[in-house]
Each structure stands twice: as C-alpha cells, then as structure tokens.
Amino acid sequence: MNNKFLIYSLVGLLSSGAIGGIVLSNSKQAQSLPASGNAQQSRSVRVDRHFIEMMIPHHQDAIVMADLALSRGRRPEIKKIAASIKQAQTREITEMRTWYKQWFGTEVPNHSMTDMGMMGDHHNQGQKKGSGMGTGSGSGMGQGMGQGMMDMKMDIDALKTAKDFDKEFVRQMIPHHQMAVKMAQMASGRATHSEIRTLAESIIKSQNAEIAKMQGWQQAWH
C-alpha cells in the first residue's frame, strides 16, 4: 500500500471538498449550513461532514485489524493496544454517527471507496467544464483514494496470513494511525462543531502516543 499517497488523498479530499456532490445533495443538508451564508462557515460545515464520512470507515478498518490482533497476536502488548484501539474507535464511531444524524438529518452514507472515487471524478470533471480547472490538486483524487482503500484491503488480507503477525500488525497500524492524525489535524482547525474539534484533538493525542509505542516495539523486535 502506498500509505503516503493515501494520506495525501484523504487530506486533500477533506480540505478541497472533492466529494462535494454528496455534501449538498438535498434540502436537509442545505438547511444545515449557517444562516448567514458566509462562505468560510459553509466550507467549515463541509469539513465536519467530510471528516465523519472519512473517519468512520477508517476507524472500521482499524477495528478489523484490532480484532485480528486479539485472536492472532502473540505478544501481550499487541493484545493490549488492540483492545484499546477497538474500545476507543468503536466509541468514536458511535459518537460520530449520532452527531451526523443530529446535524445533517440523515444517517452516515455507506458509500464504498469505489463509489467515492466515482463521485470525486464526476466532481472534478465538472470543475474542468465550469472553470477550466482539472490539473490541480483535486484532479483524480477520488480515484486515487479508491485505489488506496483497495490496497488497504489487500494489506488486511496479508495480515491474516502473516508469519509474524505482531510485526506485520505494527508495520501496518503505524501508517494507518498517521493517516488518522493527518485527517484530525485538518479538522481540528477548520471544523464548525466543537465536538469535532475535541474529537480531532483526542485522536491526535491518543494515536500519536500509540504510534510512539509501536515504533519503539519495531526497534526492539528488529
């Protein structure tokens, strides 16, 4: 998996609104925008929405990996961090689903990564036609994200059959956490709702701490 490319794809999507086609697709969503019509506030609302839509499936992948670690991990520290990841991220998913329903009047969409890629492509094509833009940072971003998530699924499959599960778990979970931290850093300074900002700061703090632990284990085990 090209983790660096996937990180930039997700962060770029969060900041540029490359899936804007699903952000303002109905009247309930439009009503969620600030009454003042301030453009900056509107962008902040989109950040809140994008953050939840991206972070939930990201958390779900971490939980899949944590479940594997609880059953296949050999070292007690792996089982301990897996249990912590599962507990924290399950709770955060529940919180984000509740907020999304309250703020946007609907459930979090269950879009596949392929669907998101197609939406991003359609949005970028619209930019090309409407403004002459198409070679900027958002162009092709959705497609790259979809490919990145397919690569992540392949890595999870590899984790299931890894000869040294613990080492492979750490090798994959570090960049996975780093991706979440990048997304949270974007949201912490741009989100409208204080709940998102607080959650983002919590993710940054907790997952950076877990990254440091796992990097220490990598050095010790090698």
PDB file of N, CA and C in Angstrom, residues 92-175:
ATOM      1  N   GLU A  92     -15.925   6.128  19.337  1.00  0.00           N
ATOM      2  CA  GLU A  92     -15.879   7.312  18.480  1.00  0.00           C
ATOM      3  C   GLU A  92     -16.793   7.164  17.262  1.00  0.00           C
ATOM      4  N   ILE A  93     -16.902   5.961  16.720  1.00  0.00           N
ATOM      5  CA  ILE A  93     -17.821   5.731  15.603  1.00  0.00           C
ATOM      6  C   ILE A  93     -19.250   6.008  16.048  1.00  0.00           C
ATOM      7  N   THR A  94     -19.626   5.510  17.224  1.00  0.00           N
ATOM      8  CA  THR A  94     -20.977   5.745  17.749  1.00  0.00           C
ATOM      9  C   THR A  94     -21.240   7.233  17.917  1.00  0.00           C
ATOM     10  N   GLU A  95     -20.262   7.951  18.459  1.00  0.00           N
ATOM     11  CA  GLU A  95     -20.406   9.399  18.637  1.00  0.00           C
ATOM     12  C   GLU A  95     -20.589  10.102  17.293  1.00  0.00           C
ATOM     13  N   MET A  96     -19.759   9.755  16.328  1.00  0.00           N
ATOM     14  CA  MET A  96     -19.826  10.429  15.028  1.00  0.00           C
ATOM     15  C   MET A  96     -21.145  10.143  14.311  1.00  0.00           C
ATOM     16  N   ARG A  97     -21.646   8.924  14.431  1.00  0.00           N
ATOM     17  CA  ARG A  97     -22.946   8.604  13.810  1.00  0.00           C
ATOM     18  C   ARG A  97     -24.077   9.416  14.443  1.00  0.00           C
ATOM     19  N   THR A  98     -24.024   9.575  15.762  1.00  0.00           N
ATOM     20  CA  THR A  98     -25.032  10.366  16.476  1.00  0.00           C
ATOM     21  C   THR A  98     -24.982  11.825  16.047  1.00  0.00           C
ATOM     22  N   TRP A  99     -23.788  12.394  16.000  1.00  0.00           N
ATOM     23  CA  TRP A  99     -23.645  13.788  15.587  1.00  0.00           C
ATOM     24  C   TRP A  99     -24.139  13.994  14.158  1.00  0.00           C
ATOM     25  N   TYR A 100     -23.775  13.088  13.293  1.00  0.00           N
ATOM     26  CA  TYR A 100     -24.137  13.219  11.874  1.00  0.00           C
ATOM     27  C   TYR A 100     -25.651  13.274  11.718  1.00  0.00           C
ATOM     28  N   LYS A 101     -26.355  12.393  12.437  1.00  0.00           N
ATOM     29  CA  LYS A 101     -27.822  12.374  12.361  1.00  0.00           C
ATOM     30  C   LYS A 101     -28.407  13.676  12.912  1.00  0.00           C
ATOM     31  N   GLN A 102     -27.841  14.163  14.008  1.00  0.00           N
ATOM     32  CA  GLN A 102     -28.330  15.399  14.619  1.00  0.00           C
ATOM     33  C   GLN A 102     -28.085  16.613  13.723  1.00  0.00           C
ATOM     34  N   TRP A 103     -26.911  16.703  13.143  1.00  0.00           N
ATOM     35  CA  TRP A 103     -26.510  17.885  12.396  1.00  0.00           C
ATOM     36  C   TRP A 103     -27.021  17.906  10.961  1.00  0.00           C
ATOM     37  N   PHE A 104     -27.075  16.738  10.330  1.00  0.00           N
ATOM     38  CA  PHE A 104     -27.378  16.697   8.901  1.00  0.00           C
ATOM     39  C   PHE A 104     -28.683  15.986   8.572  1.00  0.00           C
ATOM     40  N   GLY A 105     -29.371  15.486   9.599  1.00  0.00           N
ATOM     41  CA  GLY A 105     -30.708  14.943   9.402  1.00  0.00           C
ATOM     42  C   GLY A 105     -30.767  13.619   8.673  1.00  0.00           C
ATOM     43  N   THR A 106     -29.670  12.890   8.611  1.00  0.00           N
ATOM     44  CA  THR A 106     -29.652  11.618   7.902  1.00  0.00           C
ATOM     45  C   THR A 106     -28.559  10.733   8.474  1.00  0.00           C
ATOM     46  N   GLU A 107     -28.620   9.451   8.124  1.00  0.00           N
ATOM     47  CA  GLU A 107     -27.572   8.538   8.571  1.00  0.00           C
ATOM     48  C   GLU A 107     -26.301   8.764   7.751  1.00  0.00           C
ATOM     49  N   VAL A 108     -25.180   8.359   8.309  1.00  0.00           N
ATOM     50  CA  VAL A 108     -23.917   8.436   7.569  1.00  0.00           C
ATOM     51  C   VAL A 108     -24.023   7.505   6.360  1.00  0.00           C
ATOM     52  N   PRO A 109     -23.765   8.010   5.142  1.00  0.00           N
ATOM     53  CA  PRO A 109     -23.896   7.164   3.952  1.00  0.00           C
ATOM     54  C   PRO A 109     -22.897   6.020   3.958  1.00  0.00           C
ATOM     55  N   ASN A 110     -23.359   4.873   3.511  1.00  0.00           N
ATOM     56  CA  ASN A 110     -22.493   3.692   3.433  1.00  0.00           C
ATOM     57  C   ASN A 110     -21.915   3.578   2.035  1.00  0.00           C
ATOM     58  N   HIS A 111     -21.157   4.601   1.641  1.00  0.00           N
ATOM     59  CA  HIS A 111     -20.538   4.593   0.319  1.00  0.00           C
ATOM     60  C   HIS A 111     -19.310   3.707   0.335  1.00  0.00           C
ATOM     61  N   SER A 112     -19.155   2.926  -0.717  1.00  0.00           N
ATOM     62  CA  SER A 112     -17.917   2.178  -0.869  1.00  0.00           C
ATOM     63  C   SER A 112     -16.840   3.137  -1.340  1.00  0.00           C
ATOM     64  N   MET A 113     -15.582   2.731  -1.195  1.00  0.00           N
ATOM     65  CA  MET A 113     -14.486   3.579  -1.651  1.00  0.00           C
ATOM     66  C   MET A 113     -14.536   3.766  -3.168  1.00  0.00           C
ATOM     67  N   THR A 114     -15.026   2.739  -3.885  1.00  0.00           N
ATOM     68  CA  THR A 114     -15.158   2.865  -5.334  1.00  0.00           C
ATOM     69  C   THR A 114     -16.190   3.919  -5.688  1.00  0.00           C
ATOM     70  N   ASP A 115     -17.329   3.921  -4.972  1.00  0.00           N
ATOM     71  CA  ASP A 115     -18.357   4.929  -5.211  1.00  0.00           C
ATOM     72  C   ASP A 115     -17.812   6.323  -4.973  1.00  0.00           C
ATOM     73  N   MET A 116     -17.035   6.490  -3.899  1.00  0.00           N
ATOM     74  CA  MET A 116     -16.470   7.799  -3.596  1.00  0.00           C
ATOM     75  C   MET A 116     -15.517   8.237  -4.701  1.00  0.00           C
ATOM     76  N   GLY A 117     -14.761   7.272  -5.220  1.00  0.00           N
ATOM     77  CA  GLY A 117     -13.848   7.595  -6.302  1.00  0.00           C
ATOM     78  C   GLY A 117     -14.598   8.092  -7.521  1.00  0.00           C
ATOM     79  N   MET A 118     -15.724   7.441  -7.847  1.00  0.00           N
ATOM     80  CA  MET A 118     -16.524   7.866  -8.991  1.00  0.00           C
ATOM     81  C   MET A 118     -17.104   9.248  -8.766  1.00  0.00           C
ATOM     82  N   MET A 119     -17.562   9.510  -7.548  1.00  0.00           N
ATOM     83  CA  MET A 119     -18.113  10.834  -7.242  1.00  0.00           C
ATOM     84  C   MET A 119     -17.041  11.906  -7.373  1.00  0.00           C
ATOM     85  N   GLY A 120     -15.841  11.590  -6.873  1.00  0.00           N
ATOM     86  CA  GLY A 120     -14.753  12.556  -6.984  1.00  0.00           C
ATOM     87  C   GLY A 120     -14.423  12.839  -8.427  1.00  0.00           C
ATOM     88  N   ASP A 121     -14.437  11.811  -9.292  1.00  0.00           N
ATOM     89  CA  ASP A 121     -14.139  12.006 -10.703  1.00  0.00           C
ATOM     90  C   ASP A 121     -15.182  12.884 -11.367  1.00  0.00           C
ATOM     91  N   HIS A 122     -16.476  12.615 -11.046  1.00  0.00           N
ATOM     92  CA  HIS A 122     -17.537  13.425 -11.637  1.00  0.00           C
ATOM     93  C   HIS A 122     -17.418  14.885 -11.206  1.00  0.00           C
ATOM     94  N   HIS A 123     -17.076  15.089  -9.931  1.00  0.00           N
ATOM     95  CA  HIS A 123     -16.921  16.453  -9.427  1.00  0.00           C
ATOM     96  C   HIS A 123     -15.776  17.158 -10.135  1.00  0.00           C
ATOM     97  N   ASN A 124     -14.675  16.460 -10.312  1.00  0.00           N
ATOM     98  CA  ASN A 124     -13.516  17.060 -10.977  1.00  0.00           C
ATOM     99  C   ASN A 124     -13.807  17.382 -12.427  1.00  0.00           C
ATOM    100  N   GLN A 125     -14.599  16.510 -13.104  1.00  0.00           N
ATOM    101  CA  GLN A 125     -14.977  16.782 -14.482  1.00  0.00           C
ATOM    102  C   GLN A 125     -15.815  18.045 -14.567  1.00  0.00           C
ATOM    103  N   GLY A 126     -16.683  18.231 -13.539  1.00  0.00           N
ATOM    104  CA  GLY A 126     -17.485  19.447 -13.509  1.00  0.00           C
ATOM    105  C   GLY A 126     -16.627  20.678 -13.350  1.00  0.00           C
ATOM    106  N   GLN A 127     -15.565  20.559 -12.558  1.00  0.00           N
ATOM    107  CA  GLN A 127     -14.662  21.693 -12.382  1.00  0.00           C
ATOM    108  C   GLN A 127     -13.984  22.034 -13.702  1.00  0.00           C
ATOM    109  N   LYS A 128     -13.622  21.002 -14.451  1.00  0.00           N
ATOM    110  CA  LYS A 128     -12.956  21.238 -15.730  1.00  0.00           C
ATOM    111  C   LYS A 128     -13.851  22.047 -16.653  1.00  0.00           C
ATOM    112  N   LYS A 129     -15.133  21.631 -16.699  1.00  0.00           N
ATOM    113  CA  LYS A 129     -16.056  22.288 -17.622  1.00  0.00           C
ATOM    114  C   LYS A 129     -16.416  23.690 -17.162  1.00  0.00           C
ATOM    115  N   GLY A 130     -16.558  23.840 -15.828  1.00  0.00           N
ATOM    116  CA  GLY A 130     -17.057  25.111 -15.333  1.00  0.00           C
ATOM    117  C   GLY A 130     -16.004  26.166 -15.133  1.00  0.00           C
ATOM    118  N   SER A 131     -14.766  25.773 -14.877  1.00  0.00           N
ATOM    119  CA  SER A 131     -13.788  26.794 -14.516  1.00  0.00           C
ATOM    120  C   SER A 131     -12.455  26.634 -15.220  1.00  0.00           C
ATOM    121  N   GLY A 132     -12.359  25.614 -16.067  1.00  0.00           N
ATOM    122  CA  GLY A 132     -11.096  25.404 -16.737  1.00  0.00           C
ATOM    123  C   GLY A 132     -10.083  24.713 -15.873  1.00  0.00           C
ATOM    124  N   MET A 133     -10.507  24.298 -14.649  1.00  0.00           N
ATOM    125  CA  MET A 133      -9.603  23.630 -13.737  1.00  0.00           C
ATOM    126  C   MET A 133      -9.703  22.132 -13.959  1.00  0.00           C
ATOM    127  N   GLY A 134      -8.608  21.432 -13.777  1.00  0.00           N
ATOM    128  CA  GLY A 134      -8.666  19.992 -13.901  1.00  0.00           C
ATOM    129  C   GLY A 134      -7.320  19.351 -13.634  1.00  0.00           C
ATOM    130  N   THR A 135      -6.329  20.163 -13.563  1.00  0.00           N
ATOM    131  CA  THR A 135      -4.990  19.619 -13.321  1.00  0.00           C
ATOM    132  C   THR A 135      -4.481  19.964 -11.934  1.00  0.00           C
ATOM    133  N   GLY A 136      -5.392  20.513 -11.076  1.00  0.00           N
ATOM    134  CA  GLY A 136      -4.980  20.904  -9.734  1.00  0.00           C
ATOM    135  C   GLY A 136      -4.917  19.727  -8.797  1.00  0.00           C
ATOM    136  N   SER A 137      -4.812  20.057  -7.497  1.00  0.00           N
ATOM    137  CA  SER A 137      -4.587  19.013  -6.503  1.00  0.00           C
ATOM    138  C   SER A 137      -5.764  18.082  -6.359  1.00  0.00           C
ATOM    139  N   GLY A 138      -6.977  18.541  -6.732  1.00  0.00           N
ATOM    140  CA  GLY A 138      -8.146  17.693  -6.556  1.00  0.00           C
ATOM    141  C   GLY A 138      -8.360  16.744  -7.704  1.00  0.00           C
ATOM    142  N   SER A 139      -7.716  16.962  -8.843  1.00  0.00           N
ATOM    143  CA  SER A 139      -7.978  16.165 -10.029  1.00  0.00           C
ATOM    144  C   SER A 139      -7.557  14.723  -9.837  1.00  0.00           C
ATOM    145  N   GLY A 140      -8.527  13.799 -10.099  1.00  0.00           N
ATOM    146  CA  GLY A 140      -8.247  12.383  -9.965  1.00  0.00           C
ATOM    147  C   GLY A 140      -8.094  11.913  -8.530  1.00  0.00           C
ATOM    148  N   MET A 141      -8.396  12.779  -7.568  1.00  0.00           N
ATOM    149  CA  MET A 141      -8.159  12.439  -6.171  1.00  0.00           C
ATOM    150  C   MET A 141      -9.045  11.309  -5.701  1.00  0.00           C
ATOM    151  N   GLY A 142     -10.333  11.355  -6.115  1.00  0.00           N
ATOM    152  CA  GLY A 142     -11.255  10.316  -5.692  1.00  0.00           C
ATOM    153  C   GLY A 142     -10.822   8.954  -6.177  1.00  0.00           C
ATOM    154  N   GLN A 143     -10.361   8.885  -7.430  1.00  0.00           N
ATOM    155  CA  GLN A 143      -9.912   7.617  -7.988  1.00  0.00           C
ATOM    156  C   GLN A 143      -8.713   7.082  -7.211  1.00  0.00           C
ATOM    157  N   GLY A 144      -7.784   7.955  -6.881  1.00  0.00           N
ATOM    158  CA  GLY A 144      -6.615   7.537  -6.119  1.00  0.00           C
ATOM    159  C   GLY A 144      -6.993   7.041  -4.745  1.00  0.00           C
ATOM    160  N   MET A 145      -7.976   7.686  -4.130  1.00  0.00           N
ATOM    161  CA  MET A 145      -8.428   7.257  -2.824  1.00  0.00           C
ATOM    162  C   MET A 145      -9.039   5.872  -2.895  1.00  0.00           C
ATOM    163  N   GLY A 146      -9.880   5.635  -3.927  1.00  0.00           N
ATOM    164  CA  GLY A 146     -10.486   4.326  -4.079  1.00  0.00           C
ATOM    165  C   GLY A 146      -9.445   3.243  -4.236  1.00  0.00           C
ATOM    166  N   GLN A 147      -8.414   3.490  -5.046  1.00  0.00           N
ATOM    167  CA  GLN A 147      -7.342   2.522  -5.233  1.00  0.00           C
ATOM    168  C   GLN A 147      -6.594   2.295  -3.930  1.00  0.00           C
ATOM    169  N   GLY A 148      -6.366   3.393  -3.196  1.00  0.00           N
ATOM    170  CA  GLY A 148      -5.663   3.264  -1.926  1.00  0.00           C
ATOM    171  C   GLY A 148      -6.412   2.388  -0.944  1.00  0.00           C
ATOM    172  N   MET A 149      -7.738   2.536  -0.887  1.00  0.00           N
ATOM    173  CA  MET A 149      -8.513   1.719   0.026  1.00  0.00           C
ATOM    174  C   MET A 149      -8.525   0.265  -0.419  1.00  0.00           C
ATOM    175  N   MET A 150      -8.531   0.001  -1.719  1.00  0.00           N
ATOM    176  CA  MET A 150      -8.430  -1.380  -2.189  1.00  0.00           C
ATOM    177  C   MET A 150      -7.093  -1.977  -1.771  1.00  0.00           C
ATOM    178  N   ASP A 151      -6.032  -1.175  -1.849  1.00  0.00           N
ATOM    179  CA  ASP A 151      -4.720  -1.632  -1.406  1.00  0.00           C
ATOM    180  C   ASP A 151      -4.748  -1.961   0.082  1.00  0.00           C
ATOM    181  N   MET A 152      -5.491  -1.136   0.869  1.00  0.00           N
ATOM    182  CA  MET A 152      -5.579  -1.378   2.300  1.00  0.00           C
ATOM    183  C   MET A 152      -6.264  -2.710   2.570  1.00  0.00           C
ATOM    184  N   LYS A 153      -7.316  -3.031   1.816  1.00  0.00           N
ATOM    185  CA  LYS A 153      -7.982  -4.313   1.985  1.00  0.00           C
ATOM    186  C   LYS A 153      -7.012  -5.457   1.698  1.00  0.00           C
ATOM    187  N   MET A 154      -6.194  -5.280   0.685  1.00  0.00           N
ATOM    188  CA  MET A 154      -5.211  -6.308   0.362  1.00  0.00           C
ATOM    189  C   MET A 154      -4.215  -6.475   1.507  1.00  0.00           C
ATOM    190  N   ASP A 155      -3.868  -5.390   2.168  1.00  0.00           N
ATOM    191  CA  ASP A 155      -2.947  -5.483   3.292  1.00  0.00           C
ATOM    192  C   ASP A 155      -3.591  -6.207   4.467  1.00  0.00           C
ATOM    193  N   ILE A 156      -4.885  -5.980   4.679  1.00  0.00           N
ATOM    194  CA  ILE A 156      -5.583  -6.678   5.748  1.00  0.00           C
ATOM    195  C   ILE A 156      -5.590  -8.175   5.456  1.00  0.00           C
ATOM    196  N   ASP A 157      -5.777  -8.534   4.196  1.00  0.00           N
ATOM    197  CA  ASP A 157      -5.709  -9.948   3.827  1.00  0.00           C
ATOM    198  C   ASP A 157      -4.318 -10.511   4.111  1.00  0.00           C
ATOM    199  N   ALA A 158      -3.283  -9.706   3.816  1.00  0.00           N
ATOM    200  CA  ALA A 158      -1.917 -10.146   4.088  1.00  0.00           C
ATOM    201  C   ALA A 158      -1.683 -10.308   5.585  1.00  0.00           C
ATOM    202  N   LEU A 159      -2.321  -9.442   6.375  1.00  0.00           N
ATOM    203  CA  LEU A 159      -2.171  -9.521   7.827  1.00  0.00           C
ATOM    204  C   LEU A 159      -2.710 -10.847   8.353  1.00  0.00           C
ATOM    205  N   LYS A 160      -3.789 -11.314   7.752  1.00  0.00           N
ATOM    206  CA  LYS A 160      -4.406 -12.562   8.206  1.00  0.00           C
ATOM    207  C   LYS A 160      -3.468 -13.758   8.063  1.00  0.00           C
ATOM    208  N   THR A 161      -2.580 -13.686   7.098  1.00  0.00           N
ATOM    209  CA  THR A 161      -1.702 -14.832   6.822  1.00  0.00           C
ATOM    210  C   THR A 161      -0.233 -14.563   7.161  1.00  0.00           C
ATOM    211  N   ALA A 162       0.043 -13.452   7.826  1.00  0.00           N
ATOM    212  CA  ALA A 162       1.428 -13.091   8.154  1.00  0.00           C
ATOM    213  C   ALA A 162       2.063 -14.136   9.067  1.00  0.00           C
ATOM    214  N   LYS A 163       3.301 -14.493   8.778  1.00  0.00           N
ATOM    215  CA  LYS A 163       4.011 -15.462   9.610  1.00  0.00           C
ATOM    216  C   LYS A 163       4.314 -14.879  10.986  1.00  0.00           C
ATOM    217  N   ASP A 164       4.767 -13.627  11.013  1.00  0.00           N
ATOM    218  CA  ASP A 164       4.963 -12.925  12.285  1.00  0.00           C
ATOM    219  C   ASP A 164       3.882 -11.854  12.361  1.00  0.00           C
ATOM    220  N   PHE A 165       2.743 -12.222  12.922  1.00  0.00           N
ATOM    221  CA  PHE A 165       1.585 -11.327  12.942  1.00  0.00           C
ATOM    222  C   PHE A 165       1.898 -10.018  13.653  1.00  0.00           C
ATOM    223  N   ASP A 166       2.546 -10.092  14.807  1.00  0.00           N
ATOM    224  CA  ASP A 166       2.775  -8.895  15.616  1.00  0.00           C
ATOM    225  C   ASP A 166       3.561  -7.831  14.854  1.00  0.00           C
ATOM    226  N   LYS A 167       4.624  -8.259  14.176  1.00  0.00           N
ATOM    227  CA  LYS A 167       5.432  -7.310  13.414  1.00  0.00           C
ATOM    228  C   LYS A 167       4.638  -6.711  12.257  1.00  0.00           C
ATOM    229  N   GLU A 168       3.858  -7.543  11.592  1.00  0.00           N
ATOM    230  CA  GLU A 168       3.061  -7.050  10.464  1.00  0.00           C
ATOM    231  C   GLU A 168       1.956  -6.109  10.931  1.00  0.00           C
ATOM    232  N   PHE A 169       1.369  -6.406  12.071  1.00  0.00           N
ATOM    233  CA  PHE A 169       0.339  -5.531  12.641  1.00  0.00           C
ATOM    234  C   PHE A 169       0.900  -4.143  12.904  1.00  0.00           C
ATOM    235  N   VAL A 170       2.057  -4.090  13.535  1.00  0.00           N
ATOM    236  CA  VAL A 170       2.681  -2.798  13.839  1.00  0.00           C
ATOM    237  C   VAL A 170       3.077  -2.082  12.554  1.00  0.00           C
ATOM    238  N   ARG A 171       3.621  -2.824  11.595  1.00  0.00           N
ATOM    239  CA  ARG A 171       4.037  -2.218  10.323  1.00  0.00           C
ATOM    240  C   ARG A 171       2.865  -1.550   9.615  1.00  0.00           C
ATOM    241  N   GLN A 172       1.689  -2.147   9.720  1.00  0.00           N
ATOM    242  CA  GLN A 172       0.523  -1.580   9.049  1.00  0.00           C
ATOM    243  C   GLN A 172      -0.197  -0.530   9.899  1.00  0.00           C
ATOM    244  N   MET A 173      -0.249  -0.744  11.209  1.00  0.00           N
ATOM    245  CA  MET A 173      -1.034   0.162  12.044  1.00  0.00           C
ATOM    246  C   MET A 173      -0.374   1.525  12.214  1.00  0.00           C
ATOM    247  N   ILE A 174       0.943   1.590  12.164  1.00  0.00           N
ATOM    248  CA  ILE A 174       1.609   2.896  12.296  1.00  0.00           C
ATOM    249  C   ILE A 174       1.172   3.859  11.194  1.00  0.00           C
ATOM    250  N   PRO A 175       1.301   3.506   9.911  1.00  0.00           N
ATOM    251  CA  PRO A 175       0.845   4.453   8.883  1.00  0.00           C
ATOM    252  C   PRO A 175      -0.664   4.663   8.901  1.00  0.00           C
TER     253      PRO A 175
END
